[in-house]
XYZ file of C-alpha atoms in Angstrom:
513
model
C -14.317 9.959 167.550
C -14.774 13.633 168.180
C -11.635 15.500 167.326
C -10.955 19.099 168.224
C -8.825 21.043 165.778
C -7.402 24.314 167.025
C -5.588 26.741 164.789
C -4.825 30.411 164.581
C -5.202 31.607 161.016
C -3.852 35.005 160.025
C -4.490 36.302 163.523
C -8.245 35.898 163.108
C -8.631 33.605 166.099
C -9.275 30.018 167.008
C -11.569 27.832 164.964
C -12.895 24.662 166.582
C -14.133 21.940 164.241
C -15.719 18.734 165.456
C -17.274 15.590 164.090
C -18.921 12.671 165.818
C -19.240 11.874 169.504
C -17.064 9.734 171.716
C -17.174 8.398 175.242
C -14.178 10.591 176.070
C -16.428 13.623 175.792
C -18.561 12.344 178.619
C -15.714 12.879 181.060
C -13.956 15.951 179.647
C -14.996 19.271 178.165
C -14.366 20.294 174.583
C -14.050 23.858 173.301
C -17.561 23.910 171.857
C -20.800 25.421 173.083
C -22.456 22.021 172.798
C -19.977 20.520 175.242
C -19.820 23.469 177.624
C -23.561 23.638 178.299
C -23.094 20.405 180.266
C -22.486 22.649 183.235
C -24.099 23.259 186.602
C -23.512 26.364 188.681
C -21.950 25.084 191.930
C -24.101 25.176 195.023
C -21.408 26.949 197.034
C -21.729 29.925 194.672
C -25.526 29.913 194.685
C -25.390 29.905 198.491
C -22.645 32.538 198.812
C -24.586 35.496 197.351
C -21.900 38.017 198.278
C -18.218 38.352 197.495
C -15.765 41.226 197.353
C -12.766 42.202 195.278
C -10.374 45.136 194.934
C -8.908 47.043 192.007
C -5.334 47.620 193.083
C -2.135 47.931 191.114
C 0.428 50.312 189.661
C -2.428 52.618 188.608
C -3.089 53.142 192.331
C 0.053 55.297 192.492
C -1.229 58.309 190.503
C -4.719 57.669 191.972
C -6.277 60.172 189.581
C -9.673 59.479 188.055
C -10.228 62.642 186.082
C -13.680 62.530 184.506
C -13.445 58.781 183.889
C -11.709 56.325 186.231
C -8.369 56.055 188.013
C -7.635 52.491 186.848
C -7.763 53.813 183.274
C -4.985 56.321 183.942
C -2.426 54.167 182.047
C -4.483 54.522 178.863
C -5.653 58.117 179.144
C -2.292 59.592 180.194
C -1.239 59.202 176.545
C -4.410 60.748 175.088
C -3.383 64.214 173.948
C -6.994 65.242 173.401
C -7.149 65.281 177.219
C -10.719 64.013 176.985
C -10.691 62.767 180.580
C -8.156 65.131 182.123
C -5.466 62.495 182.631
C -3.037 63.761 179.984
C -2.882 67.299 181.344
C -2.621 66.037 184.919
C 0.260 63.755 183.993
C 2.151 66.435 182.088
C 1.851 68.872 184.994
C 2.526 66.373 187.782
C 5.077 63.933 186.352
C 6.353 65.501 183.145
C 6.158 64.512 179.508
C 4.965 60.945 178.997
C 7.803 60.270 176.571
C 10.179 60.720 179.511
C 7.997 59.529 182.384
C 5.728 56.805 181.097
C 3.449 54.388 182.881
C 6.317 51.943 183.445
C 8.000 54.576 185.614
C 5.253 54.296 188.219
C 6.235 50.684 188.917
C 9.102 51.432 191.364
C 6.677 53.730 193.214
C 4.223 50.870 193.752
C 5.695 49.343 196.916
C 2.646 48.007 198.819
C 4.699 48.679 201.931
C 1.721 48.562 204.314
C -0.128 45.714 202.639
C -1.250 42.895 204.937
C -3.309 40.158 203.280
C -4.587 38.995 206.667
C -6.001 42.432 207.431
C -7.768 42.459 204.069
C -9.285 39.047 204.683
C -10.320 39.999 208.212
C -12.255 42.819 206.580
C -13.719 40.428 204.007
C -14.934 38.125 206.777
C -16.371 40.981 208.798
C -18.106 42.283 205.671
C -19.957 38.984 205.373
C -18.293 38.027 202.092
C -18.186 34.340 201.192
C -15.607 34.643 198.424
C -12.752 36.972 197.537
C -11.565 37.681 193.997
C -8.054 38.962 193.250
C -7.546 41.316 190.302
C -4.385 39.531 189.209
C -4.012 41.215 185.831
C -5.678 44.415 184.722
C -5.648 46.075 181.298
C -2.331 47.743 182.118
C -0.343 44.513 181.682
C 1.314 44.464 185.102
C 0.822 41.067 186.735
C 0.034 41.077 190.443
C 1.628 37.663 190.868
C 4.841 35.753 190.160
C 4.512 35.058 186.450
C 6.777 32.960 184.273
C 5.409 34.609 181.132
C 6.038 38.295 181.819
C 8.791 39.990 183.758
C 6.397 42.872 184.417
C 5.070 41.421 187.643
C 4.816 42.298 191.323
C 7.155 39.501 192.412
C 10.044 40.859 190.335
C 9.328 44.602 190.402
C 7.698 47.136 192.681
C 6.611 45.305 195.864
C 8.622 42.188 194.890
C 5.898 39.991 196.403
C 3.406 37.539 194.961
C 0.403 39.583 196.042
C -2.106 37.202 194.480
C -0.727 34.233 196.405
C -0.732 36.137 199.677
C -4.387 37.079 199.256
C -5.501 33.634 198.132
C -3.651 31.937 200.980
C -5.177 34.316 203.530
C -8.667 33.830 202.079
C -8.424 30.047 202.098
C -7.143 30.074 205.667
C -10.482 31.638 206.620
C -12.590 29.248 204.590
C -13.407 31.787 201.890
C -13.725 30.709 198.286
C -11.245 32.394 195.963
C -11.440 34.004 192.561
C -9.125 35.394 189.911
C -9.973 38.470 187.830
C -8.283 38.806 184.451
C -8.618 41.929 182.273
C -5.614 41.209 180.057
C -7.509 40.608 176.803
C -7.841 44.355 176.225
C -4.147 45.062 176.806
C -3.195 45.012 173.138
C -5.668 47.835 172.465
C -5.404 49.550 175.838
C -2.402 51.699 174.953
C -3.623 52.691 171.485
C -3.332 56.396 172.388
C 0.391 55.839 172.815
C 0.648 54.466 169.300
C -1.440 57.338 167.924
C 0.044 60.312 169.772
C 3.404 59.017 170.959
C 4.797 57.954 174.310
C 7.538 55.823 175.807
C 6.941 52.609 173.837
C 10.025 50.609 172.898
C 10.445 46.969 171.966
C 11.801 46.201 175.426
C 8.458 47.313 176.892
C 6.135 45.492 174.510
C 5.332 42.776 177.046
C 3.841 45.519 179.224
C 2.343 47.811 176.595
C 1.580 45.327 173.846
C 1.920 46.221 170.176
C -1.345 48.089 169.637
C -4.648 46.845 168.281
C -3.551 47.240 164.655
C -0.786 44.703 165.276
C -2.862 42.232 167.267
C -1.693 38.863 165.975
C -0.770 35.354 167.078
C 1.888 36.796 169.382
C -0.709 38.847 171.235
C -3.155 35.971 171.454
C -0.547 33.517 172.725
C 0.641 36.100 175.246
C -2.919 36.381 176.568
C -3.429 32.616 176.625
C -0.208 31.934 178.523
C -1.031 34.383 181.300
C -4.682 33.361 181.436
C -4.010 29.648 181.842
C -1.030 30.236 184.129
C -3.379 31.759 186.698
C -5.455 28.572 186.636
C -2.434 26.319 186.958
C -0.883 28.286 189.824
C -3.923 29.044 191.965
C -6.814 26.687 190.990
C -9.396 29.404 191.692
C -13.031 28.664 192.486
C -14.082 31.569 190.278
C -12.526 33.143 187.193
C -13.786 36.568 186.143
C -13.230 38.100 182.717
C -13.774 41.723 181.866
C -15.110 42.834 178.499
C -11.810 43.023 176.567
C -12.506 40.217 174.123
C -15.699 42.052 173.115
C -13.763 45.178 172.110
C -14.421 46.017 168.473
C -10.730 46.646 167.727
C -9.610 43.126 168.668
C -12.680 40.929 169.098
C -12.209 39.059 165.816
C -8.950 37.691 167.192
C -10.748 36.211 170.203
C -13.387 34.237 168.348
C -13.567 30.826 170.033
C -11.212 31.759 172.865
C -13.901 31.884 175.586
C -14.855 28.315 174.662
C -11.235 27.247 174.564
C -10.560 28.666 178.006
C -13.787 27.377 179.573
C -12.899 23.833 178.515
C -9.375 24.272 179.909
C -10.625 25.682 183.211
C -13.409 23.164 183.750
C -11.156 20.219 182.903
C -8.513 21.550 185.296
C -11.118 21.797 188.054
C -12.262 18.220 187.467
C -8.673 16.964 187.488
C -7.985 19.001 190.624
C -10.900 17.420 192.483
C -13.033 20.568 192.619
C -15.916 18.857 190.832
C -16.806 16.451 188.071
C -17.786 16.570 184.429
C -21.153 18.326 184.236
C -20.576 19.960 187.619
C -16.932 21.123 187.720
C -17.472 23.062 190.944
C -16.126 26.352 189.620
C -17.557 29.559 188.159
C -16.446 31.316 184.996
C -17.821 34.840 184.543
C -18.301 36.365 181.120
C -19.866 39.533 179.735
C -21.941 39.976 176.628
C -22.795 37.005 174.447
C -19.465 35.247 173.971
C -20.824 32.098 175.659
C -24.250 30.513 176.109
C -25.832 31.418 179.453
C -25.982 27.708 180.313
C -22.211 27.281 179.895
C -20.982 29.778 182.515
C -22.232 32.642 184.707
C -23.049 35.872 182.906
C -21.883 39.056 184.600
C -23.371 42.549 184.503
C -21.120 45.464 185.425
C -22.914 48.005 187.620
C -26.169 46.565 186.342
C -28.400 43.567 186.384
C -31.714 41.954 185.635
C -35.167 43.475 185.614
C -36.907 40.224 186.629
C -36.076 36.879 188.225
C -33.619 35.075 185.974
C -33.829 31.316 185.396
C -30.019 31.325 185.296
C -27.794 32.351 188.168
C -26.011 35.580 187.227
C -23.585 38.036 188.781
C -23.525 41.777 189.342
C -20.094 43.282 189.797
C -20.216 46.785 191.168
C -18.238 49.164 193.343
C -18.589 51.138 196.535
C -17.103 54.089 194.662
C -19.292 55.774 192.069
C -16.749 56.605 189.374
C -13.422 54.803 189.682
C -12.836 51.176 190.604
C -9.325 51.714 191.932
C -8.555 54.321 194.568
C -8.921 57.889 193.374
C -8.116 60.962 195.415
C -11.378 62.475 194.182
C -14.385 60.157 194.164
C -17.874 59.771 195.560
C -19.224 56.721 197.362
C -22.573 54.983 197.549
C -24.103 55.054 201.039
C -24.264 51.808 202.994
C -28.068 51.756 202.779
C -27.935 51.817 198.984
C -25.357 49.029 198.892
C -27.382 46.750 201.179
C -30.552 47.414 199.186
C -28.730 46.694 195.932
C -27.445 43.385 197.302
C -30.989 42.395 198.262
C -32.327 43.368 194.839
C -29.652 41.307 193.082
C -30.288 38.244 195.252
C -34.064 38.502 194.749
C -33.499 38.066 190.999
C -31.290 34.973 191.332
C -28.080 36.961 191.294
C -24.804 37.127 193.208
C -23.057 40.408 194.015
C -19.300 40.962 193.829
C -18.559 44.335 195.436
C -15.359 46.274 194.777
C -13.223 48.525 196.949
C -10.097 50.504 196.094
C -7.011 50.305 198.335
C -4.262 52.902 198.261
C -0.942 52.089 196.607
C 0.633 51.309 199.977
C -1.965 48.601 200.630
C -4.081 50.435 203.182
C -7.855 50.563 202.764
C -9.485 53.999 203.068
C -12.297 54.373 205.597
C -14.712 55.308 202.813
C -14.533 51.651 201.785
C -13.935 49.799 205.039
C -16.721 51.581 206.936
C -19.267 50.635 204.295
C -18.074 47.046 204.121
C -18.422 46.747 207.887
C -21.929 48.210 207.693
C -22.883 45.534 205.169
C -21.325 42.866 207.368
C -23.232 44.088 210.405
C -26.509 43.895 208.482
C -25.711 40.425 207.160
C -24.760 39.180 210.618
C -28.262 39.995 211.819
C -30.224 39.294 208.641
C -28.115 36.826 206.666
C -30.789 34.140 206.930
C -32.752 36.072 204.299
C -29.759 36.220 201.921
C -27.315 33.326 202.272
C -28.351 29.950 200.844
C -31.660 31.364 199.625
C -33.332 30.935 196.266
C -35.591 33.289 194.298
C -39.361 33.369 194.760
C -41.848 33.376 191.856
C -41.382 37.153 191.499
C -38.535 39.350 192.717
C -40.676 41.854 194.585
C -42.868 44.911 194.338
C -42.809 48.655 194.831
C -42.252 51.878 192.921
C -38.471 51.585 192.569
C -37.497 49.135 189.850
C -34.801 48.780 187.259
C -35.861 49.064 183.625
C -34.064 49.323 180.302
C -35.123 52.970 180.158
C -33.897 54.154 183.568
C -30.619 52.256 183.874
C -28.453 55.305 183.051
C -30.245 57.436 185.621
C -29.801 54.687 188.208
C -26.117 54.444 187.346
C -25.741 58.161 188.119
C -28.109 58.645 191.033
C -28.812 55.234 192.550
C -32.167 53.688 193.374
C -33.303 55.553 196.505
C -35.431 52.652 197.704
C -38.186 53.187 200.269
C -40.456 51.246 202.616
C -42.892 50.342 199.832
C -40.099 48.582 197.952
C -40.156 44.916 198.928
C -37.948 42.097 197.685
C -38.552 38.364 198.085
C -36.229 35.454 198.763
C -37.004 31.971 200.052
C -35.200 29.285 201.982
C -33.567 26.524 199.982
C -36.011 23.958 201.382
C -38.871 26.186 200.150
C -40.543 26.423 203.573
C -39.734 30.017 204.551
C -40.528 33.099 202.486
C -38.740 36.369 203.208
C -40.401 39.685 202.376
C -37.633 42.246 202.790
C -38.782 45.847 203.183
C -36.123 48.261 201.936
C -37.210 50.854 204.469
C -39.076 50.846 207.769
C -42.869 51.279 207.408
C -43.460 54.557 209.226
C -47.147 53.841 209.902
C -46.309 50.571 211.639
C -47.946 48.432 208.949
C -46.289 46.573 206.112
C -48.598 45.818 203.201
C -47.396 43.253 200.671
C -49.759 43.552 197.716
C -48.255 40.565 195.899
C -49.505 38.266 198.658
C -53.133 39.400 198.587
C -56.178 37.147 198.835
C -56.853 35.380 195.560
C -53.188 35.652 194.598
C -51.480 33.743 197.378
C -52.747 31.033 199.714
C -51.831 31.762 203.328
C -53.807 28.911 204.880
C -50.595 27.026 205.625
C -48.781 30.008 207.150
C -47.555 29.245 210.684
C -45.816 32.416 211.860
C -44.466 35.780 210.773
C -41.531 37.387 212.531
C -38.704 39.779 211.836
C -35.471 37.934 211.148
C -33.438 38.001 214.336
C -36.505 38.162 216.574
C -38.661 35.344 217.955
C -41.651 37.623 218.521
C -44.574 36.560 216.355
C -46.337 39.352 214.490
C -50.048 39.692 213.858
C -51.301 39.840 210.295
C -54.354 39.869 208.091
C -55.032 39.299 204.415
C -57.498 40.793 201.972
C -57.616 41.496 198.253
C -55.299 44.476 198.732
C -52.521 42.356 200.188
C -50.957 40.819 203.254
C -50.960 43.319 206.133
C -48.323 42.821 208.830
C -48.367 44.740 212.101
C -44.778 45.783 212.717
C -43.138 45.736 216.151
C -41.434 48.745 217.646
C -38.471 49.650 215.519
C -35.330 48.227 217.090
C -31.690 48.824 216.360
C -31.887 47.423 212.847
C -31.310 49.627 209.838
C -31.152 49.673 206.052
C -33.625 46.858 205.296
C -36.015 44.661 207.266
C -36.663 40.986 206.417
C -40.030 39.600 207.506
C -39.966 35.812 207.675
C -43.114 33.903 206.714
C -42.776 30.327 207.971
C -44.870 27.560 206.425
C -45.099 24.028 207.751
C -44.833 22.672 204.237
C -43.721 24.087 200.902
C -44.440 27.713 200.077
C -47.552 27.963 197.861
C -47.169 29.163 194.300
C -48.456 32.573 193.343
C -51.797 32.314 191.594
C -51.277 35.431 189.511
C -47.545 35.991 189.205
C -46.780 39.117 187.223
């Protein structure tokens, strides 16, 4: 019989020991990598390709990003070095943080104009297939009715279960739902307060924690209770974790916890009828290397893969360039860049989860909503090349690519894709290939070098047309590539999917790079 032994020893973390194998393991997950790799990414997620989420909470009240990010205001407002500008701003605007601390923003967070149905209408119109609620950020204020912390939106501030309202509204529209949990970092998040001083008192420790130097069994149990409570209350289709358990100050305490939670979550999903052992029907996101890539879905923040990945992965990114929550001063990626980035992610077997930042009152600034609607408009016309697709042999071609060397430059300045940048996707039945040009070919000809003679067999090609148009396009092929004669440019914008329809399966590339 395989027996799992869980213990917390001197605050170091959980140790899972196992011996033998039993039939019980064939129907339930254990907190081991060996058990958890019996996992399949659900088809609904592979088909969805695009979801959205919002960073919204008490930190939306000051709405000040400084030189870092507005959602990190609770941490930096106690940093007397003023490295990011938050400390000085707080002292000038609200007074000394020993008198007016982060907790004092809570009564100001009223969400008085928040309407979950309006948010989900926007999600639908943006073309999103799932919506993820940031139910607990690093700050320790729960955006739901929690039994494990009084510092929650149902008892303070708005006095509403905001998570439930959003999940109910999403499900009413047929959207899949997710939970985002950033609570692991909470015990180190307020370390500046413990170094420089602030408004900490024992009565506030369930909000502020005890500091990374006092991370112990209390802190770990506090995290576990909140983390599993969100599963029990909402049975989400997706559960996203930020990087907190990778933080050097506290990571030793979280050894084994990702495995412990994954087993809990997957078993809950099976019991709840969301899936079965081996295919629990849910997605757990993780960052770094805390889990095997076959046990869950790895996430890359504002980043991604350089080639097609054999494993489905996720890119979480934001419309805003600097902050994730609303900031009075921020810059925003143009709609064209966001659409192109979505296409690039999908071409590499990825899924995008795109963030927006509402104001404290629950309204969504036009800088976000306009861009989401632009994406939705593009997907309405061209979604056939994105939804329910699978990656081709290679992700694409062109001068604009992501590499390990240029990722920081891309993070600052974006990709600036052009008409020579092409990304591939294919239909799930492997009969239609999409070559998506990330700009309109100004000379009226699209050349796809990857599909040149000797590299790709086009003898079975039936038709080529722009997605959304029935007009067949003329083409030719030589060693330099596939040459497509483009129609007159219509009302489309951002990116242009050319659909290559085969009567049978798409041929394999003969010389895939």
